[in-house]
Coordinates of N, CA and C in Angstrom, one line a residue:
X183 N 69.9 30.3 -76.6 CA 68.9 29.7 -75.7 C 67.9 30.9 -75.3
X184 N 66.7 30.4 -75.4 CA 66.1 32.1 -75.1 C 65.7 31.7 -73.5
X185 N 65.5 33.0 -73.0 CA 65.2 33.3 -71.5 C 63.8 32.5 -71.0
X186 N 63.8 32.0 -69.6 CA 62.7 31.3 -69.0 C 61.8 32.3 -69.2
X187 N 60.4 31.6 -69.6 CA 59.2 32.1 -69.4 C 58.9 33.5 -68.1
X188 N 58.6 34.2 -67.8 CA 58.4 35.0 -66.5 C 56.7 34.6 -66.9
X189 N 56.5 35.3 -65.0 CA 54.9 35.4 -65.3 C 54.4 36.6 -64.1
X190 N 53.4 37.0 -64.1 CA 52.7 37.8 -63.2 C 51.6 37.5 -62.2
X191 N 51.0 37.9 -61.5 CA 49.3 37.2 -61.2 C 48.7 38.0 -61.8
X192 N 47.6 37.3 -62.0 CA 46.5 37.8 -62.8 C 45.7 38.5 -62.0
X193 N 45.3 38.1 -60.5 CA 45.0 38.9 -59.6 C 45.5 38.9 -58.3
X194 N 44.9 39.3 -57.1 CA 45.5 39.1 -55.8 C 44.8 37.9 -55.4
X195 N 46.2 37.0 -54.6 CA 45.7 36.1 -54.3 C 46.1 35.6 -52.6
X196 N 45.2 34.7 -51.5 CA 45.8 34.2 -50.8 C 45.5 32.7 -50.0
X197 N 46.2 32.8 -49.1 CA 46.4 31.3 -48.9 C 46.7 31.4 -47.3
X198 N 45.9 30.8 -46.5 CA 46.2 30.3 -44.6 C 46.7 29.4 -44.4
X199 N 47.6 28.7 -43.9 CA 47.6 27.3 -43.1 C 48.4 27.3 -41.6
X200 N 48.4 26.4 -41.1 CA 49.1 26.5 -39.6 C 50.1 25.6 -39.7
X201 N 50.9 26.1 -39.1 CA 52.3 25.3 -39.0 C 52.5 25.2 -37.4
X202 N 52.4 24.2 -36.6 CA 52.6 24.3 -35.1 C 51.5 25.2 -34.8
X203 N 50.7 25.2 -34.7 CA 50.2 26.2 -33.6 C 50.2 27.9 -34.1
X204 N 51.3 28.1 -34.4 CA 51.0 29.3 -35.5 C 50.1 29.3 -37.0
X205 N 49.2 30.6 -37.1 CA 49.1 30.9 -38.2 C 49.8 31.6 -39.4
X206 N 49.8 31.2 -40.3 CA 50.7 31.9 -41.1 C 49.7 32.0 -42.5
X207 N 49.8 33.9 -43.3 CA 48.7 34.2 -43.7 C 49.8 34.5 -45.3
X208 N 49.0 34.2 -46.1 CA 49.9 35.0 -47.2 C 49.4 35.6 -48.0
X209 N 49.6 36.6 -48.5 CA 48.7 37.5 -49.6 C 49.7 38.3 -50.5
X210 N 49.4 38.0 -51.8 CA 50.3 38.3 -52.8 C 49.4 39.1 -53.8
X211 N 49.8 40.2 -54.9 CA 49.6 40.3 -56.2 C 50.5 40.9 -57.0
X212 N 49.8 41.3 -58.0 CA 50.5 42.4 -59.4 C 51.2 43.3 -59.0
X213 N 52.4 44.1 -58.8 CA 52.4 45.3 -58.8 C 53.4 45.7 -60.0
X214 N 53.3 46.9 -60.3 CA 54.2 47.6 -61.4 C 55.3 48.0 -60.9
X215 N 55.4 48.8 -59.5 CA 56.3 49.8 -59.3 C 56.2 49.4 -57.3
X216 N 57.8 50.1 -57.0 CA 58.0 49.3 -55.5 C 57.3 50.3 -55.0
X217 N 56.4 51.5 -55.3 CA 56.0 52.4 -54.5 C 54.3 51.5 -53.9
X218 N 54.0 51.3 -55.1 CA 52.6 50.1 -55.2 C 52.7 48.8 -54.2
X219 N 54.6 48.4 -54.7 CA 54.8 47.1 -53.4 C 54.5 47.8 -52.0
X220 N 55.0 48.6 -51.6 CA 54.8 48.9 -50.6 C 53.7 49.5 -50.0
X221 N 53.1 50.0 -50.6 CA 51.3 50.4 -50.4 C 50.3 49.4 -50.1
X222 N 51.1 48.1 -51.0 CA 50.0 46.5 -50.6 C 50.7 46.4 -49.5
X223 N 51.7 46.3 -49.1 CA 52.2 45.6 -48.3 C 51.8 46.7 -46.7
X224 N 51.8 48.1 -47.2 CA 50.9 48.5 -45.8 C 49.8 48.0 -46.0
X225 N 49.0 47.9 -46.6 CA 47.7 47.8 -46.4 C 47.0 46.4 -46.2
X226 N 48.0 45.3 -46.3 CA 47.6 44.1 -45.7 C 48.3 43.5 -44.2
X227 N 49.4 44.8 -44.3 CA 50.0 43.8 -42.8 C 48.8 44.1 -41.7
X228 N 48.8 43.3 -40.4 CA 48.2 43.5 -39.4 C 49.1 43.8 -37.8
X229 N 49.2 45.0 -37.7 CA 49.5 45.2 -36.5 C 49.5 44.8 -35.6
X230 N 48.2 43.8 -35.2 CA 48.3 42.7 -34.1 C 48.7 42.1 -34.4
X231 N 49.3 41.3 -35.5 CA 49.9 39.9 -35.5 C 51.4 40.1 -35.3
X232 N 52.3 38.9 -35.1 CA 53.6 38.8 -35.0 C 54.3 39.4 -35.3
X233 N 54.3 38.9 -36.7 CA 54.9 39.9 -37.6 C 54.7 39.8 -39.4
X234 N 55.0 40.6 -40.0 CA 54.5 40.6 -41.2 C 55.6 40.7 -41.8
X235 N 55.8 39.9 -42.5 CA 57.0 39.1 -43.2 C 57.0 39.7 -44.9
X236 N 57.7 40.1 -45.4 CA 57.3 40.2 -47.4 C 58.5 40.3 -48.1
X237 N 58.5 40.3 -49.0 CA 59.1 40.2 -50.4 C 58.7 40.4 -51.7
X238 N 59.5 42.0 -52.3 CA 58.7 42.0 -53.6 C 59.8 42.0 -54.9
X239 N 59.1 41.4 -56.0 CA 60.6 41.5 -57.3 C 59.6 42.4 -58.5
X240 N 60.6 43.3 -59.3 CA 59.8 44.2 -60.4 C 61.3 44.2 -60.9
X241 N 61.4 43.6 -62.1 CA 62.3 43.4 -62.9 C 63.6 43.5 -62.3
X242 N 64.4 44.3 -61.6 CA 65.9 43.8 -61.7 C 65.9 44.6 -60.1
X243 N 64.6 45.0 -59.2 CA 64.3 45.6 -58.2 C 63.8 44.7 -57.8
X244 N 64.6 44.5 -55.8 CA 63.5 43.5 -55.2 C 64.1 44.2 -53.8
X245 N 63.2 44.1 -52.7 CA 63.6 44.3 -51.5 C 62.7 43.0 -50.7
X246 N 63.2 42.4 -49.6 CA 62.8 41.9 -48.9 C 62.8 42.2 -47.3
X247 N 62.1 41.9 -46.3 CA 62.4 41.6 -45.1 C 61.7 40.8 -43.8
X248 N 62.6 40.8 -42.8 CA 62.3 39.5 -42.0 C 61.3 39.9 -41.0
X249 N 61.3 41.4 -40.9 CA 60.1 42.1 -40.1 C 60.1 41.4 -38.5
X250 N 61.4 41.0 -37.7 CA 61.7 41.0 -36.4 C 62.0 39.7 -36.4
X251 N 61.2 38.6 -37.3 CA 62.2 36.9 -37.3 C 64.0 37.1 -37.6
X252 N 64.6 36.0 -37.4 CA 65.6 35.8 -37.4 C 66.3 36.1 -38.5
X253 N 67.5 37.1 -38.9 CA 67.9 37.5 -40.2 C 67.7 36.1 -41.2
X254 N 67.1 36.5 -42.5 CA 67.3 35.3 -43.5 C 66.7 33.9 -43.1
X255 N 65.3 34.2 -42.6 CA 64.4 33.1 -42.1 C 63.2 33.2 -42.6
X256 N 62.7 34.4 -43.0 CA 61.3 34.8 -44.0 C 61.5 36.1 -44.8
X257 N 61.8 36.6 -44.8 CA 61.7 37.6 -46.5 C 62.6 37.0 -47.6
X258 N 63.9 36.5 -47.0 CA 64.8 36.0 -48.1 C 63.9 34.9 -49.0
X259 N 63.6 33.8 -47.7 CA 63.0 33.0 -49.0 C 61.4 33.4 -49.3
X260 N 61.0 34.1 -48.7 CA 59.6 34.6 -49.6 C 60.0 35.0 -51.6
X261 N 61.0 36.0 -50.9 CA 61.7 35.9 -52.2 C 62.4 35.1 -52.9
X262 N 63.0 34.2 -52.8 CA 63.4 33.0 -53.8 C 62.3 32.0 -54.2
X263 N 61.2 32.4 -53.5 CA 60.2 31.6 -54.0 C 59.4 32.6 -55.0
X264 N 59.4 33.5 -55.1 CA 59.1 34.4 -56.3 C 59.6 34.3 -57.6
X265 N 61.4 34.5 -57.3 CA 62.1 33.9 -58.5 C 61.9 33.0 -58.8
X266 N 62.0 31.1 -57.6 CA 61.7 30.2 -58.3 C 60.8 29.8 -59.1
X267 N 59.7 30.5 -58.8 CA 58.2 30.3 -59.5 C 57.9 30.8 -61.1
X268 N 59.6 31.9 -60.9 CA 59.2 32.6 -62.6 C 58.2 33.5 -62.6
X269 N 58.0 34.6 -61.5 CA 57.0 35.4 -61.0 C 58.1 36.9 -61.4
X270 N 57.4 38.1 -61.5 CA 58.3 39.0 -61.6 C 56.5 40.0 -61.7
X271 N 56.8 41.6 -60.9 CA 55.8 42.1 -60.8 C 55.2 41.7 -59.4
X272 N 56.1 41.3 -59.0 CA 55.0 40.8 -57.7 C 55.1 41.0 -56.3
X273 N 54.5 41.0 -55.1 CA 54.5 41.4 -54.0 C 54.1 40.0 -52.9
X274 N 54.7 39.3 -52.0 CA 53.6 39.0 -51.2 C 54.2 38.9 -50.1
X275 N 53.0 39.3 -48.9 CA 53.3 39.4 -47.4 C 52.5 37.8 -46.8
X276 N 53.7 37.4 -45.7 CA 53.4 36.2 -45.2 C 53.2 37.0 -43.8
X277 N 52.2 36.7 -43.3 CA 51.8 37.4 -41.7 C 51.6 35.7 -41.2
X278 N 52.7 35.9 -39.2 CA 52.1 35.1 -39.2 C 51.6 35.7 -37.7
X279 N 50.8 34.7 -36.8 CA 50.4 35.1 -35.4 C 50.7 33.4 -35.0
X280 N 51.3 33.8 -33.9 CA 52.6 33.3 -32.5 C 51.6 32.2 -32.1
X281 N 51.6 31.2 -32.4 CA 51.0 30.1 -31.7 C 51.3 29.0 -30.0
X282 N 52.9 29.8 -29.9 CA 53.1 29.2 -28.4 C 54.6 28.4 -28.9
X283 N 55.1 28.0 -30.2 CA 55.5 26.7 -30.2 C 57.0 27.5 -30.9
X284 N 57.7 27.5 -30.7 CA 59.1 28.2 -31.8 C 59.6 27.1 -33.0
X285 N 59.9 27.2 -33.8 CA 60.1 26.4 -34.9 C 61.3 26.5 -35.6
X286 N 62.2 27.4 -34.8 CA 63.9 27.1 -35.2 C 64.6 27.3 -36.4
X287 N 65.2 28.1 -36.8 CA 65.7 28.9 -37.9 C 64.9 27.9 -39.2
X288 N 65.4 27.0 -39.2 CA 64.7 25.8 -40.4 C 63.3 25.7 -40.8
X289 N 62.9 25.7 -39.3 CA 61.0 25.6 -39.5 C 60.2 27.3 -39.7
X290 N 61.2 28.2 -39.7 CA 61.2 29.1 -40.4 C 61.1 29.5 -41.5
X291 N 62.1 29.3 -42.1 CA 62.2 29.6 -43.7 C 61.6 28.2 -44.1
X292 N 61.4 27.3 -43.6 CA 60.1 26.8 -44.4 C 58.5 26.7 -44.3
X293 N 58.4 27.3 -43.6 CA 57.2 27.9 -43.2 C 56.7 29.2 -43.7
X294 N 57.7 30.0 -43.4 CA 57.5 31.5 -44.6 C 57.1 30.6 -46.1
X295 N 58.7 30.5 -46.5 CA 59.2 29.8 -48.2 C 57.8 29.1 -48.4
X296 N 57.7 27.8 -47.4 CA 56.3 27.2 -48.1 C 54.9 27.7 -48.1
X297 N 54.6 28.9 -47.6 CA 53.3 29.5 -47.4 C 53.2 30.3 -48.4
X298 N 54.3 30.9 -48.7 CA 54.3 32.0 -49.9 C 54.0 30.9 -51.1
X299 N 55.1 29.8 -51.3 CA 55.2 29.0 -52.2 C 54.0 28.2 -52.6
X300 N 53.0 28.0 -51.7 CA 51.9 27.3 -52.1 C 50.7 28.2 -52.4
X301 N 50.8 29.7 -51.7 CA 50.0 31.0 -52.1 C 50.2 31.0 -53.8
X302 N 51.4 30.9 -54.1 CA 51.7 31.3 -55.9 C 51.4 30.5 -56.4
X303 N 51.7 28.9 -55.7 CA 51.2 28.1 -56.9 C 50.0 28.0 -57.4
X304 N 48.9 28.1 -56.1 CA 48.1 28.0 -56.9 C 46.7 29.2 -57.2
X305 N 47.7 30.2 -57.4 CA 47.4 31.4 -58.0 C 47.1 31.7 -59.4
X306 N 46.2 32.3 -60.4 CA 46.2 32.3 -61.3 C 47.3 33.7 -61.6
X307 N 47.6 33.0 -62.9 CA 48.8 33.5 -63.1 C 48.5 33.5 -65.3
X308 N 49.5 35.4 -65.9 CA 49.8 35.2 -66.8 C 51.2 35.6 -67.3
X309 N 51.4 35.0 -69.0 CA 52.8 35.3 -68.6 C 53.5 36.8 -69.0
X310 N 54.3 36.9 -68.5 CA 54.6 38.6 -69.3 C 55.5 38.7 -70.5
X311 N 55.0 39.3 -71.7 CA 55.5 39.5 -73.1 C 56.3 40.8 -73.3
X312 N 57.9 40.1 -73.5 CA 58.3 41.9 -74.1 C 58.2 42.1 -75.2
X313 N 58.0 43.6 -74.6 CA 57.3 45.0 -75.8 C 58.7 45.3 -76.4
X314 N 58.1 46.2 -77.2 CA 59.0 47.5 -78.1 C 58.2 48.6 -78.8
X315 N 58.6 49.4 -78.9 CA 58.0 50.4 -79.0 C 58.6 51.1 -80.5
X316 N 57.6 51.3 -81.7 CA 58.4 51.6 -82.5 C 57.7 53.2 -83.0
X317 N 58.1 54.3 -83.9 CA 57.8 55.5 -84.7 C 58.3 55.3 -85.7
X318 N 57.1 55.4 -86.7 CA 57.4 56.0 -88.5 C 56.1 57.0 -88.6
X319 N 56.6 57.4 -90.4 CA 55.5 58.3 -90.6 C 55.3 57.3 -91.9
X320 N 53.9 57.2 -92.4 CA 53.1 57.1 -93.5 C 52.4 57.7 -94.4
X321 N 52.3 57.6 -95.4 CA 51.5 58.2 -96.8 C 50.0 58.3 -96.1
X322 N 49.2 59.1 -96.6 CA 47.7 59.0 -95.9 C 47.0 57.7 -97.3
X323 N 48.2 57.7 -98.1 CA 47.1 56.4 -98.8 C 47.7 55.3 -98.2
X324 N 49.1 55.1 -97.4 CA 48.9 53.7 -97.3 C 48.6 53.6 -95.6
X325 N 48.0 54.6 -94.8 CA 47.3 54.3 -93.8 C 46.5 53.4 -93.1
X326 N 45.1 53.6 -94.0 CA 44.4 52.3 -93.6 C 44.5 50.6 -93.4
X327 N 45.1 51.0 -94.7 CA 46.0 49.5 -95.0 C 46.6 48.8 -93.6
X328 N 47.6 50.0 -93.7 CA 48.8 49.7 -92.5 C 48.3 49.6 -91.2
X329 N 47.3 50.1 -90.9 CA 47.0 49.8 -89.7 C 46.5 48.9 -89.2
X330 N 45.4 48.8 -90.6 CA 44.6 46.9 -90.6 C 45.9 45.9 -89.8
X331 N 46.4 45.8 -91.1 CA 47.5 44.7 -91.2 C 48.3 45.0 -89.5
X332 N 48.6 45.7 -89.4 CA 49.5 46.4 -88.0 C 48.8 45.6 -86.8
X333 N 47.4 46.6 -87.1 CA 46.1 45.7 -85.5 C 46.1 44.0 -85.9
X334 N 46.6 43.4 -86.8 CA 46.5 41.9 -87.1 C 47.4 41.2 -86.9
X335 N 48.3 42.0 -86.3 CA 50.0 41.4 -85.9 C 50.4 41.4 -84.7
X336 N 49.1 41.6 -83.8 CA 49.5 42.0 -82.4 C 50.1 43.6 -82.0
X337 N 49.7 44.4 -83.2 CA 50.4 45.5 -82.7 C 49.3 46.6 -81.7
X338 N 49.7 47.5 -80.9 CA 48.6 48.1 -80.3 C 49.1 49.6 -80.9
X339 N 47.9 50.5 -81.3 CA 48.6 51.3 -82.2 C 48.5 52.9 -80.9
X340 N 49.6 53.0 -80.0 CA 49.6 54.0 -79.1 C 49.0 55.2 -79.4
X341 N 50.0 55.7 -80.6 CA 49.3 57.3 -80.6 C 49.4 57.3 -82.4
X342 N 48.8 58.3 -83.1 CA 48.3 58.9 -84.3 C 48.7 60.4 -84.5
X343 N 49.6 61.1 -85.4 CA 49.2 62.4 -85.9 C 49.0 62.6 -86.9
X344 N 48.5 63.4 -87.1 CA 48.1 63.8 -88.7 C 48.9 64.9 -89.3
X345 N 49.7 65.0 -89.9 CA 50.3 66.3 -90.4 C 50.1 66.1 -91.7
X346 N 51.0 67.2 -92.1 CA 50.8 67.7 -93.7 C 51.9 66.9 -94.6
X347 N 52.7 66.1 -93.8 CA 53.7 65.3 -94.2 C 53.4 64.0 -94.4
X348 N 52.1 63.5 -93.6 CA 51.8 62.3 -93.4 C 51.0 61.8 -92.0
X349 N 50.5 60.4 -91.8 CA 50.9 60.3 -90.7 C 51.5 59.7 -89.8
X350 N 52.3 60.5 -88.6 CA 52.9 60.1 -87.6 C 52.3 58.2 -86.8
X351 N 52.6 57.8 -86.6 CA 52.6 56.4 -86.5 C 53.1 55.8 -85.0
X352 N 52.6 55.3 -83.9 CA 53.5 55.4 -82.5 C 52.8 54.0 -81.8
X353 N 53.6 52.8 -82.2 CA 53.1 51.2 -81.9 C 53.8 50.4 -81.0
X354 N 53.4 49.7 -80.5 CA 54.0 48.3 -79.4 C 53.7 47.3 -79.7
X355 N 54.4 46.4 -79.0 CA 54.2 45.1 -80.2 C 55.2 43.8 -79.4
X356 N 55.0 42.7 -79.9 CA 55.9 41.7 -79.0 C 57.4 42.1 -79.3
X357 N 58.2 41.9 -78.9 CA 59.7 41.8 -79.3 C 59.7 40.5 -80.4
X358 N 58.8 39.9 -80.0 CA 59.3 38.5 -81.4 C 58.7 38.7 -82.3
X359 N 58.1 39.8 -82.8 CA 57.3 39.9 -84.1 C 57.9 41.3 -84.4
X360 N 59.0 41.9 -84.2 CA 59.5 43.2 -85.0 C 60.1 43.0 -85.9
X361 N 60.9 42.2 -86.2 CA 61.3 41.9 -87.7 C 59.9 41.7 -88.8
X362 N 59.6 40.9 -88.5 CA 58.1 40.5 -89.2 C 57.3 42.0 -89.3
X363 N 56.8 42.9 -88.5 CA 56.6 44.3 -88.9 C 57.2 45.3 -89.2
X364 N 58.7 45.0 -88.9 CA 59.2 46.4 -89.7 C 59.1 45.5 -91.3
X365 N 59.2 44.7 -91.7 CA 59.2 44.4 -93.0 C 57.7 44.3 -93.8
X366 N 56.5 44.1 -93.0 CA 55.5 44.7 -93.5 C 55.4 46.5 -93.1
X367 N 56.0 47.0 -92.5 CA 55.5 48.4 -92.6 C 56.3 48.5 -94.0
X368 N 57.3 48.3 -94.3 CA 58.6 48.7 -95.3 C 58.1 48.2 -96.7
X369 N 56.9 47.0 -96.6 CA 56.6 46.9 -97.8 C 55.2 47.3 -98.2
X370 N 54.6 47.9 -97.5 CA 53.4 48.6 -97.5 C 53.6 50.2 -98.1
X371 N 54.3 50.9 -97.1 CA 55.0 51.6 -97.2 C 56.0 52.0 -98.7
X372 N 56.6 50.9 -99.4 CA 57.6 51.0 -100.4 C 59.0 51.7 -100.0
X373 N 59.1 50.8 -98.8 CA 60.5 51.2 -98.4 C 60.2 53.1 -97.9
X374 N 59.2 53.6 -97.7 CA 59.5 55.3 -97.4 C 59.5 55.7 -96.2
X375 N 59.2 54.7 -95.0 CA 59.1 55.0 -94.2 C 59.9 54.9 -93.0
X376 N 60.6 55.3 -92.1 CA 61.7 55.3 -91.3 C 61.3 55.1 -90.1
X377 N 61.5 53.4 -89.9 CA 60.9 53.3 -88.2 C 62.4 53.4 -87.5
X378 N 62.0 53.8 -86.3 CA 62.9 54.3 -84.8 C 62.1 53.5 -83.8
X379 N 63.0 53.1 -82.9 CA 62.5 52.5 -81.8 C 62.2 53.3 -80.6
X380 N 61.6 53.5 -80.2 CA 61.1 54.5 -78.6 C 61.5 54.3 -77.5
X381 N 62.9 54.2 -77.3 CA 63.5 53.2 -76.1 C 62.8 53.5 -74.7
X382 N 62.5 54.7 -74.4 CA 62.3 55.5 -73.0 C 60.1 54.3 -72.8
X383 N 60.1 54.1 -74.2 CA 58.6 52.9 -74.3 C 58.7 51.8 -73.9
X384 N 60.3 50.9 -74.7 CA 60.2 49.9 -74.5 C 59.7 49.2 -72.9
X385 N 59.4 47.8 -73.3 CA 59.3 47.2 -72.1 C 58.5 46.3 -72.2
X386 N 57.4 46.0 -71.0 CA 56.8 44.7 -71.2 C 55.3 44.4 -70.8
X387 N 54.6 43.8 -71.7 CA 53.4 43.5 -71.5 C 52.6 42.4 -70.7
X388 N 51.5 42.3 -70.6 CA 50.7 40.9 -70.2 C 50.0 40.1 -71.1
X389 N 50.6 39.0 -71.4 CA 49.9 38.0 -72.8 C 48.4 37.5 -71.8
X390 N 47.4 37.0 -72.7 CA 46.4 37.0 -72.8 C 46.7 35.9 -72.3

């Protein structure tokens, strides 16, 4: 069975509504790395307001928190609405400001959960492709060739050397199309060329 779809935002997105008398603000986007989560996430909270609520997921990394609400009443589910959505890469802070009215562990987490949850939905959004990262060397006559054919397969061709051996060769590419390229490099090639995988490369892209 292959793995659910994931997706990313395409850009930053947000979304206001009131629940009782409180406002509640949410602002989400892309991020790569938790040091970037946390840089959006200073740079959109507001000091004046209540409190500023977030949750971010980057592949098998997530932190959340409730930022002075009631343990497990808004960062938790900010984050399970991230997961539920099939989102990965992403960051978003729900801020809200205190309207007078208290809304009781329940009207909580659904108030965070649904503000975040209707910020993503209807967010533009793409999905993320895993990569691989492959190294061979080539004949300088079957170069050109290979690389046509290579750029025609979805591959992105990273880096190039030129030696006296040949040339060095350094590509990414979907994970569902590596069988399909190592067997056009190998027959372009005539079997001479020895691809290796770049593990410290692998990983994952943004489909179109």
């Amino acid at each position: 069975m292959s793995a659910p779809e994931r997706f990313m935002l395409r850009e930053p997105a947000m979304l206001e509504r009131e629940v009782r008398k409180s406002i509640f603000l949410a602002q989400a986007a892309p991020v790569a790395t938790p040091a970037e989560a946390m840089e959006f996430i200073a740079t959109v909270s507001d000091p004046d307001a209540t409190h500023n609520c977030w949750a971010y997921l980057i592949g098998q990394t997530y932190r959340s928190d409730d930022a002075g609400e009631p343990g497990g009443t808004a960062g938790r589910p900010i984050l399970q609405v991230i997961e539920g959505q099939g989102f990965d890469r992403t960051v978003v802070v729900v801020t809200r400001w205190f309207g007078g009215t208290k809304l009781g562990a329940g009207g909580l987490v659904r108030a965070y959960g649904g503000t975040a949850a209707e910020c993503l939905r209807t967010a533009a959004r793409v999905p993320i492709v895993e990569r691989v990262s492959l190294t061979f060397t080539c004949g300088f006559s079957d170069h050109a060739l290979l690389r046509a054919r290579l750029e025609g397969m979805d591959c992105q061709i990273v880096g190039e050397d030129f030696g006296a051996a040949g040339v060095g060769m350094h590509i990414a590419l979907p994970v569902a199309r590596e069988a399909e390229v190592r067997t056009r490099i190998t027959d372009i090639t005539r079997g001479q060329a020895v691809i290796r995988v770049v593990e410290e490369d692998a990983g994952q892209g943004v489909g179109d």
